[in-house]
PDB file of C-alpha atoms and ligand atoms in Angstrom:
ATOM      1  CA  MET A1252     141.848  64.210 246.261  1.00 80.00           C
ATOM      2  CA  GLU A1253     145.240  62.843 247.303  1.00 84.00           C
ATOM      3  CA  LEU A1254     147.288  61.436 244.418  1.00 90.00           C
ATOM      4  CA  SER A1255     149.451  58.343 244.962  1.00 90.00           C
ATOM      5  CA  SER A1256     153.145  58.952 244.390  1.00 92.00           C
ATOM      6  CA  ALA A1257     155.204  56.757 242.031  1.00 96.00           C
ATOM      7  CA  THR A1258     152.099  55.988 239.965  1.00 98.00           C
ATOM      8  CA  LEU A1259     151.202  56.160 236.277  1.00 98.00           C
ATOM      9  CA  TYR A1260     147.628  57.408 235.728  1.00 98.00           C
ATOM     10  CA  ILE A1261     145.873  56.591 232.426  1.00 98.00           C
ATOM     11  CA  VAL A1262     143.636  59.572 231.704  1.00 98.00           C
ATOM     12  CA  PRO A1263     140.951  59.653 228.959  1.00 98.00           C
ATOM     13  CA  THR A1264     140.313  63.028 227.272  1.00 98.00           C
ATOM     14  CA  PRO A1265     137.286  64.253 225.223  1.00 98.00           C
ATOM     15  CA  ILE A1266     136.545  62.831 221.741  1.00 98.00           C
ATOM     16  CA  GLY A1267     135.033  66.120 220.554  1.00 97.00           C
ATOM     17  CA  ASN A1268     133.024  67.905 223.193  1.00 96.00           C
ATOM     18  CA  MET A1269     135.493  69.641 225.541  1.00 94.00           C
ATOM     19  CA  ALA A1270     133.119  69.150 228.487  1.00 95.00           C
ATOM     20  CA  ASP A1271     133.466  65.359 228.319  1.00 97.00           C
ATOM     21  CA  ILE A1272     136.212  65.051 230.906  1.00 98.00           C
ATOM     22  CA  THR A1273     135.710  63.890 234.482  1.00 98.00           C
ATOM     23  CA  LEU A1274     136.401  65.915 237.617  1.00 97.00           C
ATOM     24  CA  ARG A1275     138.850  63.238 238.679  1.00 98.00           C
ATOM     25  CA  ALA A1276     140.694  63.430 235.339  1.00 98.00           C
ATOM     26  CA  LEU A1277     141.105  67.201 235.720  1.00 98.00           C
ATOM     27  CA  THR A1278     142.392  66.801 239.294  1.00 98.00           C
ATOM     28  CA  VAL A1279     144.918  64.167 238.217  1.00 98.00           C
ATOM     29  CA  LEU A1280     146.144  66.297 235.287  1.00 98.00           C
ATOM     30  CA  GLU A1281     146.529  69.243 237.628  1.00 98.00           C
ATOM     31  CA  GLN A1282     148.359  67.405 240.397  1.00 97.00           C
ATOM     32  CA  VAL A1283     150.724  64.953 238.640  1.00 98.00           C
ATOM     33  CA  ASP A1284     154.385  65.941 238.184  1.00 98.00           C
ATOM     34  CA  LEU A1285     154.334  65.219 234.449  1.00 98.00           C
ATOM     35  CA  ILE A1286     151.807  64.599 231.653  1.00 98.00           C
ATOM     36  CA  CYS A1287     152.918  62.292 228.826  1.00 98.00           C
ATOM     37  CA  ALA A1288     150.981  63.285 225.719  1.00 98.00           C
ATOM     38  CA  GLU A1289     150.808  61.878 222.178  1.00 96.00           C
ATOM     39  CA  ASP A1290     150.982  65.449 220.835  1.00 96.00           C
ATOM     40  CA  THR A1291     151.959  68.056 223.423  1.00 97.00           C
ATOM     41  CA  ARG A1292     150.583  70.959 221.339  1.00 97.00           C
ATOM     42  CA  HIS A1293     147.193  69.286 220.957  1.00 96.00           C
ATOM     43  CA  THR A1294     147.002  68.417 224.674  1.00 97.00           C
ATOM     44  CA  GLY A1295     148.244  71.922 225.493  1.00 97.00           C
ATOM     45  CA  LYS A1296     144.961  73.318 224.165  1.00 96.00           C
ATOM     46  CA  LEU A1297     142.921  71.096 226.512  1.00 96.00           C
ATOM     47  CA  LEU A1298     145.168  71.985 229.440  1.00 97.00           C
ATOM     48  CA  SER A1299     145.003  75.728 228.852  1.00 96.00           C
ATOM     49  CA  HIS A1300     141.200  75.500 228.457  1.00 95.00           C
ATOM     50  CA  HIS A1301     141.166  74.157 232.037  1.00 96.00           C
ATOM     51  CA  ASN A1302     143.978  76.433 233.306  1.00 97.00           C
ATOM     52  CA  ILE A1303     146.267  73.482 233.974  1.00 98.00           C
ATOM     53  CA  THR A1304     149.977  74.283 233.855  1.00 98.00           C
ATOM     54  CA  THR A1305     151.530  70.835 234.489  1.00 98.00           C
ATOM     55  CA  GLN A1306     154.686  70.082 232.490  1.00 98.00           C
ATOM     56  CA  THR A1307     154.196  67.845 229.398  1.00 98.00           C
ATOM     57  CA  MET A1308     156.430  65.406 227.525  1.00 97.00           C
ATOM     58  CA  SER A1309     155.744  63.792 224.140  1.00 97.00           C
ATOM     59  CA  VAL A1310     155.181  60.030 224.127  1.00 95.00           C
ATOM     60  CA  HIS A1311     154.016  58.644 220.790  1.00 93.00           C
ATOM     61  CA  ASP A1312     154.308  55.516 218.646  1.00 91.00           C
ATOM     62  CA  HIS A1313     157.862  56.381 217.535  1.00 92.00           C
ATOM     63  CA  ASN A1314     159.525  57.178 220.888  1.00 94.00           C
ATOM     64  CA  GLU A1315     157.423  55.205 223.368  1.00 93.00           C
ATOM     65  CA  ARG A1316     159.910  52.348 223.918  1.00 92.00           C
ATOM     66  CA  ALA A1317     162.807  54.781 224.317  1.00 92.00           C
ATOM     67  CA  ARG A1318     160.868  56.758 226.944  1.00 94.00           C
ATOM     68  CA  VAL A1319     160.173  53.789 229.271  1.00 96.00           C
ATOM     69  CA  GLN A1320     163.486  54.003 231.200  1.00 96.00           C
ATOM     70  CA  THR A1321     163.286  57.807 231.602  1.00 96.00           C
ATOM     71  CA  LEU A1322     159.799  57.472 233.054  1.00 97.00           C
ATOM     72  CA  VAL A1323     160.733  54.529 235.298  1.00 98.00           C
ATOM     73  CA  ASN A1324     163.535  56.744 236.712  1.00 97.00           C
ATOM     74  CA  LYS A1325     161.003  59.470 237.509  1.00 98.00           C
ATOM     75  CA  LEU A1326     158.671  56.976 239.203  1.00 98.00           C
ATOM     76  CA  GLU A1327     161.660  55.709 241.242  1.00 97.00           C
ATOM     77  CA  GLN A1328     162.085  59.291 242.502  1.00 97.00           C
ATOM     78  CA  GLY A1329     158.442  59.124 243.682  1.00 97.00           C
ATOM     79  CA  GLN A1330     156.986  61.267 240.898  1.00 97.00           C
ATOM     80  CA  SER A1331     153.466  60.673 239.596  1.00 98.00           C
ATOM     81  CA  ILE A1332     152.772  60.723 235.857  1.00 98.00           C
ATOM     82  CA  ALA A1333     149.649  60.920 233.665  1.00 98.00           C
ATOM     83  CA  LEU A1334     149.368  59.428 230.183  1.00 98.00           C
ATOM     84  CA  VAL A1335     146.920  60.982 227.698  1.00 98.00           C
ATOM     85  CA  SER A1336     146.394  60.529 223.957  1.00 98.00           C
ATOM     86  CA  ASP A1337     145.004  63.065 221.472  1.00 97.00           C
ATOM     87  CA  ALA A1338     141.420  61.972 222.162  1.00 98.00           C
ATOM     88  CA  GLY A1339     139.589  59.307 224.109  1.00 98.00           C
ATOM     89  CA  THR A1340     141.154  56.497 226.085  1.00 98.00           C
ATOM     90  CA  PRO A1341     144.925  55.945 225.741  1.00 98.00           C
ATOM     91  CA  LEU A1342     145.951  52.509 224.376  1.00 98.00           C
ATOM     92  CA  ILE A1343     142.602  52.032 222.576  1.00 98.00           C
ATOM     93  CA  SER A1344     143.914  52.310 218.980  1.00 98.00           C
ATOM     94  CA  ASP A1345     146.383  54.773 220.500  1.00 97.00           C
ATOM     95  CA  PRO A1346     149.956  54.669 221.873  1.00 96.00           C
ATOM     96  CA  GLY A1347     150.818  53.550 225.401  1.00 97.00           C
ATOM     97  CA  TYR A1348     151.009  49.760 225.292  1.00 97.00           C
ATOM     98  CA  HIS A1349     154.821  49.563 225.575  1.00 96.00           C
ATOM     99  CA  LEU A1350     154.876  52.214 228.264  1.00 97.00           C
ATOM    100  CA  VAL A1351     152.230  50.586 230.444  1.00 97.00           C
ATOM    101  CA  ASN A1352     153.829  47.192 229.972  1.00 97.00           C
ATOM    102  CA  GLY A1353     157.316  48.477 230.840  1.00 97.00           C
ATOM    103  CA  ILE A1354     156.117  50.392 233.887  1.00 97.00           C
ATOM    104  CA  ARG A1355     154.095  47.457 235.225  1.00 98.00           C
ATOM    105  CA  ASP A1356     157.115  45.178 234.652  1.00 97.00           C
ATOM    106  CA  ALA A1357     159.237  47.601 236.669  1.00 97.00           C
ATOM    107  CA  GLY A1358     156.798  47.075 239.559  1.00 97.00           C
ATOM    108  CA  PHE A1359     155.006  50.443 239.565  1.00 98.00           C
ATOM    109  CA  LYS A1360     151.281  50.991 239.952  1.00 97.00           C
ATOM    110  CA  VAL A1361     149.234  51.852 236.842  1.00 98.00           C
ATOM    111  CA  VAL A1362     145.865  53.424 237.685  1.00 98.00           C
ATOM    112  CA  PRO A1363     143.239  53.697 234.901  1.00 98.00           C
ATOM    113  CA  LEU A1364     140.588  56.421 234.977  1.00 98.00           C
ATOM    114  CA  PRO A1365     137.280  55.730 233.182  1.00 98.00           C
ATOM    115  CA  GLY A1366     136.217  58.199 230.487  1.00 98.00           C
ATOM    116  CA  ALA A1367     135.489  58.927 226.834  1.00 98.00           C
ATOM    117  CA  CYS A1368     136.040  56.209 224.254  1.00 98.00           C
ATOM    118  CA  ALA A1369     134.565  56.432 220.734  1.00 98.00           C
ATOM    119  CA  ALA A1370     133.838  52.688 220.485  1.00 98.00           C
ATOM    120  CA  ILE A1371     131.894  52.528 223.757  1.00 98.00           C
ATOM    121  CA  THR A1372     130.097  55.816 223.092  1.00 98.00           C
ATOM    122  CA  ALA A1373     129.017  54.524 219.668  1.00 98.00           C
ATOM    123  CA  LEU A1374     127.873  51.135 220.986  1.00 98.00           C
ATOM    124  CA  SER A1375     125.770  52.767 223.688  1.00 98.00           C
ATOM    125  CA  ALA A1376     123.484  54.426 221.111  1.00 98.00           C
ATOM    126  CA  ALA A1377     123.638  52.142 218.049  1.00 98.00           C
ATOM    127  CA  GLY A1378     120.918  49.667 218.979  1.00 97.00           C
ATOM    128  CA  VAL A1379     123.131  46.703 218.092  1.00 97.00           C
ATOM    129  CA  ALA A1380     123.786  43.708 220.367  1.00 97.00           C
ATOM    130  CA  THR A1381     126.249  44.775 223.058  1.00 97.00           C
ATOM    131  CA  ASP A1382     126.189  41.738 225.350  1.00 97.00           C
ATOM    132  CA  ARG A1383     129.235  40.503 223.417  1.00 97.00           C
ATOM    133  CA  PHE A1384     131.307  42.491 220.936  1.00 98.00           C
ATOM    134  CA  ALA A1385     134.681  42.302 219.206  1.00 98.00           C
ATOM    135  CA  PHE A1386     136.720  45.502 218.948  1.00 98.00           C
ATOM    136  CA  GLU A1387     138.650  45.314 215.665  1.00 98.00           C
ATOM    137  CA  GLY A1388     140.132  48.827 215.569  1.00 98.00           C
ATOM    138  CA  PHE A1389     141.384  49.997 212.148  1.00 98.00           C
ATOM    139  CA  LEU A1390     141.375  47.701 209.120  1.00 98.00           C
ATOM    140  CA  VAL A1391     144.382  47.906 206.792  1.00 97.00           C
ATOM    141  CA  ALA A1392     144.308  50.596 204.107  1.00 95.00           C
ATOM    142  CA  LYS A1393     144.510  48.426 200.954  1.00 94.00           C
ATOM    143  CA  SER A1394     141.397  46.658 199.698  1.00 91.00           C
ATOM    144  CA  ALA A1395     142.983  43.198 199.160  1.00 92.00           C
ATOM    145  CA  GLY A1396     144.364  43.077 202.719  1.00 95.00           C
ATOM    146  CA  ARG A1397     141.140  44.501 204.110  1.00 96.00           C
ATOM    147  CA  GLN A1398     139.017  41.863 202.367  1.00 94.00           C
ATOM    148  CA  SER A1399     141.185  39.075 203.752  1.00 95.00           C
ATOM    149  CA  GLN A1400     140.919  40.553 207.282  1.00 97.00           C
ATOM    150  CA  LEU A1401     137.141  40.696 206.833  1.00 97.00           C
ATOM    151  CA  ALA A1402     137.056  37.144 205.450  1.00 95.00           C
ATOM    152  CA  ASN A1403     138.446  35.948 208.795  1.00 96.00           C
ATOM    153  CA  LEU A1404     135.436  37.618 210.449  1.00 97.00           C
ATOM    154  CA  LYS A1405     132.791  36.216 208.076  1.00 92.00           C
ATOM    155  CA  SER A1406     131.267  33.941 210.699  1.00 92.00           C
ATOM    156  CA  GLU A1407     132.026  36.087 213.774  1.00 96.00           C
ATOM    157  CA  PRO A1408     128.819  35.930 215.857  1.00 96.00           C
ATOM    158  CA  ARG A1409     129.600  38.997 218.021  1.00 97.00           C
ATOM    159  CA  THR A1410     128.962  42.597 217.011  1.00 98.00           C
ATOM    160  CA  MET A1411     132.172  43.901 215.394  1.00 98.00           C
ATOM    161  CA  VAL A1412     133.413  47.431 216.061  1.00 98.00           C
ATOM    162  CA  PHE A1413     135.784  49.182 213.646  1.00 98.00           C
ATOM    163  CA  TYR A1414     137.399  52.610 213.529  1.00 98.00           C
ATOM    164  CA  GLU A1415     137.563  54.008 210.005  1.00 98.00           C
ATOM    165  CA  SER A1416     138.847  57.064 208.191  1.00 97.00           C
ATOM    166  CA  PRO A1417     136.465  59.179 206.066  1.00 97.00           C
ATOM    167  CA  ARG A1418     138.832  58.680 203.100  1.00 97.00           C
ATOM    168  CA  ARG A1419     138.245  54.916 203.114  1.00 97.00           C
ATOM    169  CA  ILE A1420     134.685  54.549 204.387  1.00 97.00           C
ATOM    170  CA  VAL A1421     133.058  53.949 200.963  1.00 97.00           C
ATOM    171  CA  ASP A1422     135.671  51.348 199.973  1.00 96.00           C
ATOM    172  CA  THR A1423     135.449  49.643 203.353  1.00 97.00           C
ATOM    173  CA  ILE A1424     131.654  49.325 203.267  1.00 97.00           C
ATOM    174  CA  SER A1425     131.945  47.992 199.673  1.00 96.00           C
ATOM    175  CA  ASP A1426     134.410  45.369 200.915  1.00 95.00           C
ATOM    176  CA  MET A1427     132.055  44.516 203.778  1.00 96.00           C
ATOM    177  CA  ILE A1428     129.261  43.924 201.240  1.00 94.00           C
ATOM    178  CA  ALA A1429     131.572  41.693 199.207  1.00 92.00           C
ATOM    179  CA  VAL A1430     132.411  39.597 202.271  1.00 93.00           C
ATOM    180  CA  PHE A1431     129.361  39.774 204.570  1.00 93.00           C
ATOM    181  CA  GLY A1432     126.631  40.369 201.939  1.00 91.00           C
ATOM    182  CA  GLY A1433     124.431  43.406 201.345  1.00 93.00           C
ATOM    183  CA  GLU A1434     121.854  42.399 203.959  1.00 92.00           C
ATOM    184  CA  ARG A1435     124.164  42.525 206.993  1.00 95.00           C
ATOM    185  CA  HIS A1436     123.068  45.295 209.375  1.00 97.00           C
ATOM    186  CA  ILE A1437     125.692  48.026 209.860  1.00 98.00           C
ATOM    187  CA  VAL A1438     125.536  51.145 212.024  1.00 98.00           C
ATOM    188  CA  LEU A1439     127.798  54.086 211.301  1.00 98.00           C
ATOM    189  CA  ALA A1440     128.379  56.639 214.078  1.00 98.00           C
ATOM    190  CA  ARG A1441     130.150  59.794 212.939  1.00 98.00           C
ATOM    191  CA  GLU A1442     131.287  62.959 214.696  1.00 98.00           C
ATOM    192  CA  LEU A1443     130.165  61.697 218.111  1.00 98.00           C
ATOM    193  CA  THR A1444     129.702  64.455 220.718  1.00 98.00           C
ATOM    194  CA  LYS A1445     130.210  67.102 217.981  1.00 98.00           C
ATOM    195  CA  THR A1446     127.889  69.398 216.034  1.00 97.00           C
ATOM    196  CA  PHE A1447     127.288  67.034 213.113  1.00 97.00           C
ATOM    197  CA  GLU A1448     126.873  63.879 215.168  1.00 98.00           C
ATOM    198  CA  THR A1449     125.042  61.260 213.065  1.00 97.00           C
ATOM    199  CA  ILE A1450     124.136  57.677 213.906  1.00 98.00           C
ATOM    200  CA  HIS A1451     122.751  55.807 210.907  1.00 98.00           C
ATOM    201  CA  GLY A1452     121.955  52.102 210.712  1.00 98.00           C
ATOM    202  CA  ALA A1453     120.869  50.110 207.629  1.00 97.00           C
ATOM    203  CA  PRO A1454     121.540  46.895 205.695  1.00 96.00           C
ATOM    204  CA  ALA A1455     125.064  47.223 204.228  1.00 96.00           C
ATOM    205  CA  GLY A1456     123.794  47.758 200.652  1.00 95.00           C
ATOM    206  CA  ASP A1457     121.490  50.610 201.708  1.00 96.00           C
ATOM    207  CA  LEU A1458     124.198  52.138 203.910  1.00 97.00           C
ATOM    208  CA  LEU A1459     126.526  52.314 200.914  1.00 97.00           C
ATOM    209  CA  GLU A1460     123.810  54.119 198.922  1.00 96.00           C
ATOM    210  CA  TRP A1461     123.264  56.522 201.830  1.00 97.00           C
ATOM    211  CA  LEU A1462     127.000  57.281 201.968  1.00 97.00           C
ATOM    212  CA  ARG A1463     127.170  57.880 198.226  1.00 96.00           C
ATOM    213  CA  SER A1464     124.013  60.009 198.213  1.00 96.00           C
ATOM    214  CA  ASP A1465     125.659  62.879 200.130  1.00 95.00           C
ATOM    215  CA  GLU A1466     129.381  63.576 200.574  1.00 95.00           C
ATOM    216  CA  ASN A1467     128.649  65.050 204.005  1.00 95.00           C
ATOM    217  CA  ASN A1468     127.691  61.558 205.171  1.00 96.00           C
ATOM    218  CA  GLN A1469     131.294  60.496 204.509  1.00 96.00           C
ATOM    219  CA  ARG A1470     132.906  63.298 206.517  1.00 96.00           C
ATOM    220  CA  GLY A1471     134.478  63.313 209.978  1.00 97.00           C
ATOM    221  CA  GLU A1472     135.565  60.685 212.466  1.00 98.00           C
ATOM    222  CA  MET A1473     133.639  57.439 212.461  1.00 98.00           C
ATOM    223  CA  VAL A1474     132.923  54.160 214.164  1.00 98.00           C
ATOM    224  CA  VAL A1475     131.442  51.283 212.151  1.00 98.00           C
ATOM    225  CA  MET A1476     129.485  48.580 213.974  1.00 98.00           C
ATOM    226  CA  VAL A1477     128.616  45.397 212.097  1.00 98.00           C
ATOM    227  CA  ALA A1478     126.005  42.938 213.390  1.00 97.00           C
ATOM    228  CA  GLY A1479     127.440  39.501 214.073  1.00 96.00           C
ATOM    229  CA  TYR A1480     126.765  36.535 211.815  1.00 94.00           C
ATOM    230  CA  LYS A1481     123.617  34.582 212.679  1.00 87.00           C
ATOM    231  CA  ALA A1482     123.139  31.125 211.151  1.00 72.00           C
ATOM    232  CA  ASN A1483     119.345  31.256 211.073  1.00 57.00           C
ATOM    233  CA  ASP A1484     118.484  34.834 210.252  1.00 53.00           C
ATOM    234  CA  GLU A1485     117.640  36.472 206.953  1.00 55.00           C
ATOM    235  CA  THR A1486     121.281  37.245 206.157  1.00 62.00           C
ATOM    236  CA  ILE A1487     122.864  35.029 203.549  1.00 73.00           C
ATOM    237  CA  ALA A1488     125.521  32.629 204.846  1.00 74.00           C
ATOM    238  CA  PRO A1489     129.085  33.253 203.624  1.00 73.00           C
ATOM    239  CA  GLU A1490     129.307  29.831 201.890  1.00 82.00           C
ATOM    240  CA  VAL A1491     126.092  30.610 199.978  1.00 85.00           C
ATOM    241  CA  ILE A1492     127.607  33.887 198.760  1.00 84.00           C
ATOM    242  CA  ASP A1493     130.695  31.952 197.660  1.00 85.00           C
ATOM    243  CA  ALA A1494     128.506  29.534 195.673  1.00 89.00           C
ATOM    244  CA  LEU A1495     126.646  32.453 194.087  1.00 90.00           C
ATOM    245  CA  LYS A1496     129.932  34.089 193.062  1.00 88.00           C
ATOM    246  CA  LEU A1497     131.214  30.831 191.567  1.00 91.00           C
ATOM    247  CA  LEU A1498     128.053  30.015 189.608  1.00 93.00           C
ATOM    248  CA  SER A1499     127.601  33.565 188.353  1.00 92.00           C
ATOM    249  CA  GLU A1500     130.968  33.274 186.616  1.00 92.00           C
ATOM    250  CA  GLU A1501     129.413  30.613 184.357  1.00 92.00           C
ATOM    251  CA  LEU A1502     125.712  31.592 184.322  1.00 93.00           C
ATOM    252  CA  PRO A1503     123.552  34.725 184.160  1.00 92.00           C
ATOM    253  CA  LEU A1504     122.980  36.032 187.701  1.00 93.00           C
ATOM    254  CA  LYS A1505     119.261  35.204 187.670  1.00 92.00           C
ATOM    255  CA  LYS A1506     119.969  31.548 186.858  1.00 93.00           C
ATOM    256  CA  ALA A1507     122.821  31.363 189.350  1.00 91.00           C
ATOM    257  CA  ALA A1508     120.572  32.797 192.097  1.00 91.00           C
ATOM    258  CA  ALA A1509     117.793  30.316 191.282  1.00 91.00           C
ATOM    259  CA  LEU A1510     120.213  27.362 191.365  1.00 91.00           C
ATOM    260  CA  VAL A1511     121.823  28.478 194.640  1.00 90.00           C
ATOM    261  CA  ALA A1512     118.341  28.907 196.170  1.00 88.00           C
ATOM    262  CA  LYS A1513     117.522  25.315 195.151  1.00 88.00           C
ATOM    263  CA  LEU A1514     120.820  23.956 196.464  1.00 89.00           C
ATOM    264  CA  TYR A1515     120.941  25.823 199.786  1.00 86.00           C
ATOM    265  CA  GLY A1516     117.333  26.855 200.321  1.00 79.00           C
ATOM    266  CA  GLY A1517     116.460  30.543 200.754  1.00 78.00           C
ATOM    267  CA  LYS A1518     114.876  33.132 198.490  1.00 81.00           C
ATOM    268  CA  LYS A1519     116.147  33.498 194.924  1.00 86.00           C
ATOM    269  CA  ASN A1520     115.138  37.180 194.834  1.00 85.00           C
ATOM    270  CA  ALA A1521     117.232  38.001 197.900  1.00 83.00           C
ATOM    271  CA  LEU A1522     120.162  36.143 196.354  1.00 87.00           C
ATOM    272  CA  TYR A1523     119.689  37.979 193.061  1.00 88.00           C
ATOM    273  CA  LYS A1524     119.607  41.350 194.882  1.00 83.00           C
ATOM    274  CA  THR A1525     122.780  40.515 196.806  1.00 83.00           C
ATOM    275  CA  GLY A1526     124.428  39.459 193.541  1.00 85.00           C
ATOM    276  CA  LEU A1527     123.567  42.846 191.995  1.00 85.00           C
ATOM    277  CA  GLU A1528     124.978  44.679 195.053  1.00 78.00           C
ATOM    278  CA  LEU A1529     128.169  42.697 194.697  1.00 80.00           C
ATOM    279  CA  GLY A1530     128.381  43.604 191.028  1.00 80.00           C
ATOM    280  CA  LEU A1531     128.148  39.948 189.875  1.00 85.00           C
TER     281      LEU A1531
HETATM  282  N1  LIG B2160     141.627  56.342 221.808  1.00 52.18           N
HETATM  283  C1  LIG B2160     140.470  56.752 221.047  1.00 52.18           C
HETATM  284  C2  LIG B2160     139.214  56.212 221.717  1.00 52.18           C
HETATM  285  O1  LIG B2160     139.242  55.947 222.919  1.00 52.18           O
HETATM  286  O2  LIG B2160     138.198  56.081 221.063  1.00 52.18           O
HETATM  287  C3  LIG B2160     140.584  56.328 219.600  1.00 52.18           C
HETATM  288  C4  LIG B2160     141.765  56.903 218.891  1.00 52.18           C
HETATM  289  S1  LIG B2160     141.872  56.439 217.214  1.00 52.18           S
HETATM  290  C5  LIG B2160     143.469  57.004 216.774  1.00 52.18           C
HETATM  291  C6  LIG B2160     140.868  57.635 216.398  1.00 52.18           C
HETATM  292  C7  LIG B2160     139.614  57.003 215.782  1.00 52.18           C
HETATM  293  O3  LIG B2160     138.599  56.890 216.762  1.00 52.18           O
HETATM  294  C8  LIG B2160     138.993  57.859 214.683  1.00 52.18           C
HETATM  295  O4  LIG B2160     139.622  57.621 213.424  1.00 52.18           O
HETATM  296  C9  LIG B2160     137.567  57.366 214.679  1.00 52.18           C
HETATM  297  O5  LIG B2160     137.447  56.136 214.005  1.00 52.18           O
HETATM  298  C10 LIG B2160     137.341  57.150 216.185  1.00 52.18           C
HETATM  299  N2  LIG B2160     136.816  58.375 216.778  1.00 52.18           N
HETATM  300  C11 LIG B2160     137.459  59.251 217.577  1.00 52.18           C
HETATM  301  N3  LIG B2160     136.647  60.281 217.924  1.00 52.18           N
HETATM  302  C12 LIG B2160     135.466  60.035 217.338  1.00 52.18           C
HETATM  303  C13 LIG B2160     134.220  60.727 217.299  1.00 52.18           C
HETATM  304  N4  LIG B2160     134.047  61.893 217.929  1.00 52.18           N
HETATM  305  N5  LIG B2160     133.197  60.181 216.595  1.00 52.18           N
HETATM  306  C14 LIG B2160     133.356  59.018 215.930  1.00 52.18           C
HETATM  307  N6  LIG B2160     134.507  58.328 215.934  1.00 52.18           N
HETATM  308  C15 LIG B2160     135.550  58.819 216.613  1.00 52.18           C
END
């Protein structure tokens, strides 16, 4: 394969299983003049596994803007460059945006290679709607901010895809129950392509129980996929949950659920169960 000169190649790398790299990706990494890597030591392991000796340079969130001119100069000399991140597709919740933008602005070609991406890998096996989906990346770390981000997605009809850290997964699913209700279907995909790969789908309330039932279920890297809001399905509409919260401040939950069922229609038992899950 002949590489183009004066080109930036965007090269996905494995998200766990070292074999998940394309032949074309390996050829590009071997033949470019320079590999820009988020962490040169981490990428060094992948390169030495494939006997690739191309020179590397670090390009991460903190130096990316400063690197643009250096790399434009190299492209002007006709060099070809590859950009990789620690795992998966660069720029997808990973550095590279400023670099790609700057290099395209300077008039150079940016060539993307297809390859591993945790979000797409997870969606392909989750059994959730994939005709339309919204990639939301990482939510913020603090619960108040996270709940307000989720509140903006309350009525999102598309499947939502989140990346989440094992340290926050229990709190995040709890916040999802508070905002979307305990009946919303969620699929968690952890450790994709690795030994302990697990894909588990359940209503949010049951998923939280499953997570709490075994600490191993909370370990590793994970993608969370949340079914979109449907006006006519069994899930409880966000405004109905709001009414239930409001009334349960003044009344016992059973009474509040019965009143909300009368006002909005729906089953009082399902409302009562959701209220319990929300700790009302
Ligand atoms: N650029 C990467 C991609 O294309 O997927 C994502 C990088 S982001 C910094 C890392 C996050 O991706 C992890 O915290 C996790 O949410 C998700 N992730 C990466 N590898 C994964 C795997 N093997 N299984 C499940 N999720 C994974």
